[in-house]
mmCIF file of C-alpha atoms in Angstrom:
data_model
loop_
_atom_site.group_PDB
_atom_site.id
_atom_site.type_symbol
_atom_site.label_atom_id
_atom_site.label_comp_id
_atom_site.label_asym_id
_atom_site.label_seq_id
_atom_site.Cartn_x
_atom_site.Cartn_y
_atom_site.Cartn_z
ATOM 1 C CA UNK D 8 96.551 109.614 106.060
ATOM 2 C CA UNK D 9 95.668 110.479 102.604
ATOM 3 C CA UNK D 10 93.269 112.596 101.084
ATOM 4 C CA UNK D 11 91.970 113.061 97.710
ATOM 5 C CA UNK D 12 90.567 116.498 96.610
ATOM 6 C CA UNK D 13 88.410 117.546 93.648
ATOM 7 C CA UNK D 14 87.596 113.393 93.336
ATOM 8 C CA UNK D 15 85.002 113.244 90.351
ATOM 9 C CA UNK D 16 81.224 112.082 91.360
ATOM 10 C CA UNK D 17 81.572 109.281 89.116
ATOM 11 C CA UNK D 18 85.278 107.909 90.138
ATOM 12 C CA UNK D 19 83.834 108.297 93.628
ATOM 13 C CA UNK D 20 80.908 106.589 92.949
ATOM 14 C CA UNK D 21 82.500 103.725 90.918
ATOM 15 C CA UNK D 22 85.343 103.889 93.798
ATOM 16 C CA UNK D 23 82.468 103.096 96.588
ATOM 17 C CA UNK D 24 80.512 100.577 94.646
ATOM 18 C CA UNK D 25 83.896 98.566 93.835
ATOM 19 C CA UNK D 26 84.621 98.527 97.630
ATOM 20 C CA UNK D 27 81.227 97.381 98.908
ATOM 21 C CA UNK D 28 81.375 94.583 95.915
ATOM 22 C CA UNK D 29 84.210 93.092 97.376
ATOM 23 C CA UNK D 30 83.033 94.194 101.277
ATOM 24 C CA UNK D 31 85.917 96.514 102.129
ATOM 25 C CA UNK D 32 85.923 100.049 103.182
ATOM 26 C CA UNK D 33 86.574 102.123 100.702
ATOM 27 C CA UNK D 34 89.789 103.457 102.537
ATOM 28 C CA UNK D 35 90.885 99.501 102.100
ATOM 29 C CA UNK D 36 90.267 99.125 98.419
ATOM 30 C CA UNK D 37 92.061 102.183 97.695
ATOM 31 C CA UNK D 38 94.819 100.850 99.701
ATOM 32 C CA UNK D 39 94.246 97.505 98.077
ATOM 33 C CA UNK D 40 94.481 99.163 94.966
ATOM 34 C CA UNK D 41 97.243 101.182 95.631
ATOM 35 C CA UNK D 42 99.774 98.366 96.133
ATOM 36 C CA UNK D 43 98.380 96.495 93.249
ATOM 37 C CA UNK D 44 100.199 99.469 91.908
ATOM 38 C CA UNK D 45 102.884 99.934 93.122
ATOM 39 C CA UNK D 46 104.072 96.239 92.872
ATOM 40 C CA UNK D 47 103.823 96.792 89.499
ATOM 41 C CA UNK D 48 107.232 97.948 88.173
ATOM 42 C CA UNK D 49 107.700 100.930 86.404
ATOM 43 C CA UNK D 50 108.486 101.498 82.464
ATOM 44 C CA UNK D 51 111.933 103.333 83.417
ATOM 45 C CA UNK D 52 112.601 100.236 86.038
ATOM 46 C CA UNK D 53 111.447 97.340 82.838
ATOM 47 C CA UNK D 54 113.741 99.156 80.474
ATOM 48 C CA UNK D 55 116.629 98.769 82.696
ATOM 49 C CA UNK D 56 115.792 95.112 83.306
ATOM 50 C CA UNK D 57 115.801 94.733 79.361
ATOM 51 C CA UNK D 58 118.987 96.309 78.852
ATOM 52 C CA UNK D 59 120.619 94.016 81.805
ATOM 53 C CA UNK D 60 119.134 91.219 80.485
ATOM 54 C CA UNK D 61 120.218 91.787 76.874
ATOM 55 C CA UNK D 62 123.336 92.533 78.389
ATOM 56 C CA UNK D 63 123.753 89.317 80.111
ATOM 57 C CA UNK D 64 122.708 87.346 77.255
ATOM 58 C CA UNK D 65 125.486 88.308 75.292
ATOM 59 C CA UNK D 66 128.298 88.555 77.748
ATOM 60 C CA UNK D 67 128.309 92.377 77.943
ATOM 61 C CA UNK D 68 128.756 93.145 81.662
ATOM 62 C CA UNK D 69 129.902 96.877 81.471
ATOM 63 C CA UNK D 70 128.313 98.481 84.282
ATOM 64 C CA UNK D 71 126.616 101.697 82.677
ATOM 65 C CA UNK D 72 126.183 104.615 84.825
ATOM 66 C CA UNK D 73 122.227 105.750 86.093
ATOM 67 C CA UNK D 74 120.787 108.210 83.429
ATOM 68 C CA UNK D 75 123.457 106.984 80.514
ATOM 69 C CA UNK D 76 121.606 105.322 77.301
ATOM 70 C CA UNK D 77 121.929 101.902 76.882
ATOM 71 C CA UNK D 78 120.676 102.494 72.808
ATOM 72 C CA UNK D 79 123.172 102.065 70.050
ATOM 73 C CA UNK D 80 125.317 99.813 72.587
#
């Protein structure tokens, strides 16, 4: 369960009219919109994509340790 407190009038509003546009509850287009969300990845999680990626491309396989920069590598 999941509440929201001090929820503007207007997000509220614009939350409701969303829901009934696509006929859901609004408790399922928040969820709906809440994994739309979270699938997304994060900017920490597509930086360390990049850096494994540039990594791969040119044959650099060091492992690098969680928290260590990857800049000036």
């Amino acid at each position: 369960m999941l509440q929201v407190r001090n929820l503007p009038n207007e997000l509220h509003a614009a939350l409701k009219e969303r829901a009934r546009s696509e006929r859901m509850t609004m408790s399922d287009y928040v969820t709906k919109v809440l994994q739309r969300d979270l699938a997304k990845p994060t900017l920490e999680g597509l930086d360390r994509q990049t850096a494994t990626e540039q990594r791969a491309s040119t044959g650099d396989r060091r492992r690098r340790r969680p928290g260590r920069s990857t800049r000036g590598v």
